[in-house]
PDB file of C-alpha atoms and ligand atoms in Angstrom:
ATOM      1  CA  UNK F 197     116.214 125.061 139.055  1.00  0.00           C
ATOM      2  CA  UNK F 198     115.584 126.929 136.109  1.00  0.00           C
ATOM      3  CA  UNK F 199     119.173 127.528 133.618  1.00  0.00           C
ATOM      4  CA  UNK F 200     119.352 131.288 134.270  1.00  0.00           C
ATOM      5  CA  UNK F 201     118.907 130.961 137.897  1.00  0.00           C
ATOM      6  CA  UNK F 202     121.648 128.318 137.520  1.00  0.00           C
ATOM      7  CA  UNK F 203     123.686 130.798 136.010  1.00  0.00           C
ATOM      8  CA  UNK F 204     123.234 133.224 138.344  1.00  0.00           C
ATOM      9  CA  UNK F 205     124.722 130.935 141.044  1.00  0.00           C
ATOM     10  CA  UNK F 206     127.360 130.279 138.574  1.00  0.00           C
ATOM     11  CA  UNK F 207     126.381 126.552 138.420  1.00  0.00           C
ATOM     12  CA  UNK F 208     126.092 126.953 134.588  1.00  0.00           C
ATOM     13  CA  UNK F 209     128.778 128.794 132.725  1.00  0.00           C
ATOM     14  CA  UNK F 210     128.248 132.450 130.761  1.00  0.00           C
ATOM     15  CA  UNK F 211     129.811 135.303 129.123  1.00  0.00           C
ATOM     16  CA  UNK F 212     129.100 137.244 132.084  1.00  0.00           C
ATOM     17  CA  UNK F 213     129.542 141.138 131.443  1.00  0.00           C
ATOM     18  CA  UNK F 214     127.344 142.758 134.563  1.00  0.00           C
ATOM     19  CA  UNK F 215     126.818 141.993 137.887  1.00  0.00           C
ATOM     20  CA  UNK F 216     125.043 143.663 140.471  1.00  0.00           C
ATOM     21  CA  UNK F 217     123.416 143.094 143.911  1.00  0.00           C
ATOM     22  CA  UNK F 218     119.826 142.079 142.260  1.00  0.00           C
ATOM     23  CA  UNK F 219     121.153 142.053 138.158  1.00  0.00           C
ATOM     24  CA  UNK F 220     123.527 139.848 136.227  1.00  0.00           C
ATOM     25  CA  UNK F 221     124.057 140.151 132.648  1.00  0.00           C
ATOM     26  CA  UNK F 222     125.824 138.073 130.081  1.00  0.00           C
ATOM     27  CA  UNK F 223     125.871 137.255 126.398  1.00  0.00           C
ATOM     28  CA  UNK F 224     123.285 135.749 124.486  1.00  0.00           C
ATOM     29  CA  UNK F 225     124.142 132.491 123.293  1.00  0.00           C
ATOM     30  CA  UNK F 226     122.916 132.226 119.963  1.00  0.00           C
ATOM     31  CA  UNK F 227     123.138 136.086 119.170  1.00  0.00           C
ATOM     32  CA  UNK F 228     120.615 137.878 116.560  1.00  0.00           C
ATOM     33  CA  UNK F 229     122.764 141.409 116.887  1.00  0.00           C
ATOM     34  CA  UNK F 230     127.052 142.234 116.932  1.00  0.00           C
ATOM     35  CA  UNK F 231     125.736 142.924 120.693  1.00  0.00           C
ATOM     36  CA  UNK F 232     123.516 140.483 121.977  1.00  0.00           C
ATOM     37  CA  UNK F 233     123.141 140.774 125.847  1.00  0.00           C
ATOM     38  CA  UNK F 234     120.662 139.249 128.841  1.00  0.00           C
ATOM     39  CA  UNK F 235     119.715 141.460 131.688  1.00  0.00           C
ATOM     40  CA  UNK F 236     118.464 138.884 134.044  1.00  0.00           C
ATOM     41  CA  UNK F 237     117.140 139.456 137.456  1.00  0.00           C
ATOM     42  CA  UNK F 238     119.115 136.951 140.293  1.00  0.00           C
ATOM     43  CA  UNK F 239     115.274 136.408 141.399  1.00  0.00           C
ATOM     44  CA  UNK F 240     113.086 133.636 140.196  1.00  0.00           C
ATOM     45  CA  UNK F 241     110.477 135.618 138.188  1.00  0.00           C
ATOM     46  CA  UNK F 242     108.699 133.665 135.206  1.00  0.00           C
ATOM     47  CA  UNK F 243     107.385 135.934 132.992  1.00  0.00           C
ATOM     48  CA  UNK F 244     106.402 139.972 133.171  1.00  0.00           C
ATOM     49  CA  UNK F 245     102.738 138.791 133.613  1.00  0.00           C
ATOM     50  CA  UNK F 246     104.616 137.159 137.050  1.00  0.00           C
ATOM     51  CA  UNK F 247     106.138 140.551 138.454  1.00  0.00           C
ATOM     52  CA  UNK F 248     104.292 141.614 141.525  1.00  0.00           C
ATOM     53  CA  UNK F 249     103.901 145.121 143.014  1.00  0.00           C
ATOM     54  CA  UNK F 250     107.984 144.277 144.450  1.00  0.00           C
ATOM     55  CA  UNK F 251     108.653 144.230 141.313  1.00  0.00           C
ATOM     56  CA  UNK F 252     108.707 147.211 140.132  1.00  0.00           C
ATOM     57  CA  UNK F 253     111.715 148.242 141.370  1.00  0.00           C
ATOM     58  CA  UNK F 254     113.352 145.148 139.943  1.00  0.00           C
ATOM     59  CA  UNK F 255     112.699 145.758 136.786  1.00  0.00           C
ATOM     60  CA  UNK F 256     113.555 149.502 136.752  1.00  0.00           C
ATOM     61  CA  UNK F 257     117.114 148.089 138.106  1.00  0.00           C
ATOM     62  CA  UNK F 258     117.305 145.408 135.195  1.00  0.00           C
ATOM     63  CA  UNK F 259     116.398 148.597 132.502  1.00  0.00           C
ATOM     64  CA  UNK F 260     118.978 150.955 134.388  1.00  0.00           C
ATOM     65  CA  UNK F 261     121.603 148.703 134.052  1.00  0.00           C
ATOM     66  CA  UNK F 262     120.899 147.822 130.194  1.00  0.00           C
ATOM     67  CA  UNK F 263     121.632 151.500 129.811  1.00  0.00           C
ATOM     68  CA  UNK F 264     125.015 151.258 131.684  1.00  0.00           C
ATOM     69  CA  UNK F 265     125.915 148.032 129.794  1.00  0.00           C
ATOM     70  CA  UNK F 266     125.353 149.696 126.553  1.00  0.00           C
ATOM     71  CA  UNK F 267     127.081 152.700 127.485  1.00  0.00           C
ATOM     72  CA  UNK F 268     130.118 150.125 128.706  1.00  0.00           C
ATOM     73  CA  UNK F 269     129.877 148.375 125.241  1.00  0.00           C
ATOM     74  CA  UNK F 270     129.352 151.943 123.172  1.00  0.00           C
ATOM     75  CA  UNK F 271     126.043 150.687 121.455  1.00  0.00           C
ATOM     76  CA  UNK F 272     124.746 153.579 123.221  1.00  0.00           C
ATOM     77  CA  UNK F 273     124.414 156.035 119.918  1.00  0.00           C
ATOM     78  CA  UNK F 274     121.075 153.080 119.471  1.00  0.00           C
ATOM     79  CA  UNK F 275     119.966 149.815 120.823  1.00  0.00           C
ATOM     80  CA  UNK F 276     116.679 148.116 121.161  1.00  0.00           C
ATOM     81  CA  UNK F 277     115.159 146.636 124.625  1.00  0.00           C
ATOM     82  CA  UNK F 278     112.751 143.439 124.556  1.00  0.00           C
ATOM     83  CA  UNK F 279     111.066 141.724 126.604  1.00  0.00           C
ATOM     84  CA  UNK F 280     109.594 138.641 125.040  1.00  0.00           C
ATOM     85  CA  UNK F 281     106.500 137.302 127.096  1.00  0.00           C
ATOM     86  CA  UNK F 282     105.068 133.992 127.519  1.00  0.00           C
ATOM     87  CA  UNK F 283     105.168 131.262 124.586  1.00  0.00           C
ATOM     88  CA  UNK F 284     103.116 133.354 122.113  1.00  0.00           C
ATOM     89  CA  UNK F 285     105.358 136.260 122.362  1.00  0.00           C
ATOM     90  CA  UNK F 286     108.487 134.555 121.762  1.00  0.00           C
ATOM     91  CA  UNK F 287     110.020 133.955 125.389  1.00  0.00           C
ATOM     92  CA  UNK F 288     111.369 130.420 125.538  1.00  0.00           C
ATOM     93  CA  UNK F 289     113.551 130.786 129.069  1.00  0.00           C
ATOM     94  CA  UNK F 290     110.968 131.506 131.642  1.00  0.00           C
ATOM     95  CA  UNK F 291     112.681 133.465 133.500  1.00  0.00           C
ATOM     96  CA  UNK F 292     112.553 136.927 132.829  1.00  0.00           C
ATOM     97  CA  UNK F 293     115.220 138.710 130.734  1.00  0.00           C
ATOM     98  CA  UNK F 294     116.060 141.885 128.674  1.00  0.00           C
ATOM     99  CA  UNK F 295     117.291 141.432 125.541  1.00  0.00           C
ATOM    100  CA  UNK F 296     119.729 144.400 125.075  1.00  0.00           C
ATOM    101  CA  UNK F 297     120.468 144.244 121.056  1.00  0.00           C
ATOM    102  CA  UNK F 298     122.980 146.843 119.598  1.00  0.00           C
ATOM    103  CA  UNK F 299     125.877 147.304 116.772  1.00  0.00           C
ATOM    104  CA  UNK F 300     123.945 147.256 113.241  1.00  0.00           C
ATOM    105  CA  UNK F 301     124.300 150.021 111.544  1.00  0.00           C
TER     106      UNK F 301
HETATM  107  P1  LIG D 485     113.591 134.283 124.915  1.00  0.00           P
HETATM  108  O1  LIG D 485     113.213 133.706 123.577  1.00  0.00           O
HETATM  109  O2  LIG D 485     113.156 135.703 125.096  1.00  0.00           O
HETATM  110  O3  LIG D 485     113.181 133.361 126.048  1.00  0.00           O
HETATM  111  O4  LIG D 485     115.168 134.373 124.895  1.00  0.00           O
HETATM  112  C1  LIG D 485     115.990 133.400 125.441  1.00  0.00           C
HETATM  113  C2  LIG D 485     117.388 133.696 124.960  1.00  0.00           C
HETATM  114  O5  LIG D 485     118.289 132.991 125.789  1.00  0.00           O
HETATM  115  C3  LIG D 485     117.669 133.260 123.515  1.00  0.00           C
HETATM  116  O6  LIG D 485     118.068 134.403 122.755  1.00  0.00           O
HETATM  117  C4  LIG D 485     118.780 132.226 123.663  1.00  0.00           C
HETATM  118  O7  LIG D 485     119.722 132.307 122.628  1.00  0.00           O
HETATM  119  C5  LIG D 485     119.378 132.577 125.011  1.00  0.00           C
HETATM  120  N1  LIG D 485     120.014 131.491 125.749  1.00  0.00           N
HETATM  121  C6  LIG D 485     119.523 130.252 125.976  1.00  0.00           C
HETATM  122  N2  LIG D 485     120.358 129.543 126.746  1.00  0.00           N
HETATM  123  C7  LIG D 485     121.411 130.358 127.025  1.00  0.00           C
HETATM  124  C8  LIG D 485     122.618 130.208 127.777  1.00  0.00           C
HETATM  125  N3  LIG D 485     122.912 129.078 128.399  1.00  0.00           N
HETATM  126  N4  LIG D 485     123.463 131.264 127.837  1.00  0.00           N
HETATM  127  C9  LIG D 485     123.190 132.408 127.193  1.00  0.00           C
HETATM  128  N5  LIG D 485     122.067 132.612 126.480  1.00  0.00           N
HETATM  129  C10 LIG D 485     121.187 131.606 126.393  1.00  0.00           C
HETATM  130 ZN1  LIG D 486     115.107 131.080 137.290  1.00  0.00          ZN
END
């Protein structure tokens, strides 16, 4: 099992600061921003290029709730969204996540 579906059963430990029916979200380990937070789907999905027409939905839901989790943390005067896909576009946990990065000035 891969370590963010192990976190969503709560196997693994995290700084968990969302959870919904299909979303759970929790701070970024190493992070590169005063807010640092993973919006990670409780489904298995590998990378973006792995969604499916289901999907869709899904990943509205994980961007909807990155703009209630900012709003909860009050990044939302500006924050930046990523996905990183695949190896040659950074993502190292495949399993997808959105990177919610806020607080710089
Ligand atoms: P990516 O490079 O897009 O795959 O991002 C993976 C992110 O997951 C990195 O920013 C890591 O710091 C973070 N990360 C890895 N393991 C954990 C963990 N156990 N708990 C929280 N964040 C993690
Ligand atoms: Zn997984």
């Amino acid at each position: 099992m891969c370590i963010f579906c192990q976190i969503v059963k709560k196997e693994k430990g995290a700084d968990i600061v969302f959870e919904s029916e299909r979303v759970v979200a929790f701070r970024d380990i190493n992070p590169k921003a005063p807010t640092h937070i993973l919006v990670v789907p409780k489904k298995h999905i590998g990378t973006i290029n792995d969604m499916t027409e289901d999907d869709r939905e899904l990943v509205g839901d994980m961007v909807f709730s990155a703009k209630i989790i900012a709003k909860e943390h009050k990044i939302d005067d500006g924050y930046k969204l990523a996905f990183n896909v695949g190896s040659k576009g950074g993502q190292i946990i495949d399993h997808i996540h959105l990177h919610l990065l806020g607080g710089k000035n």
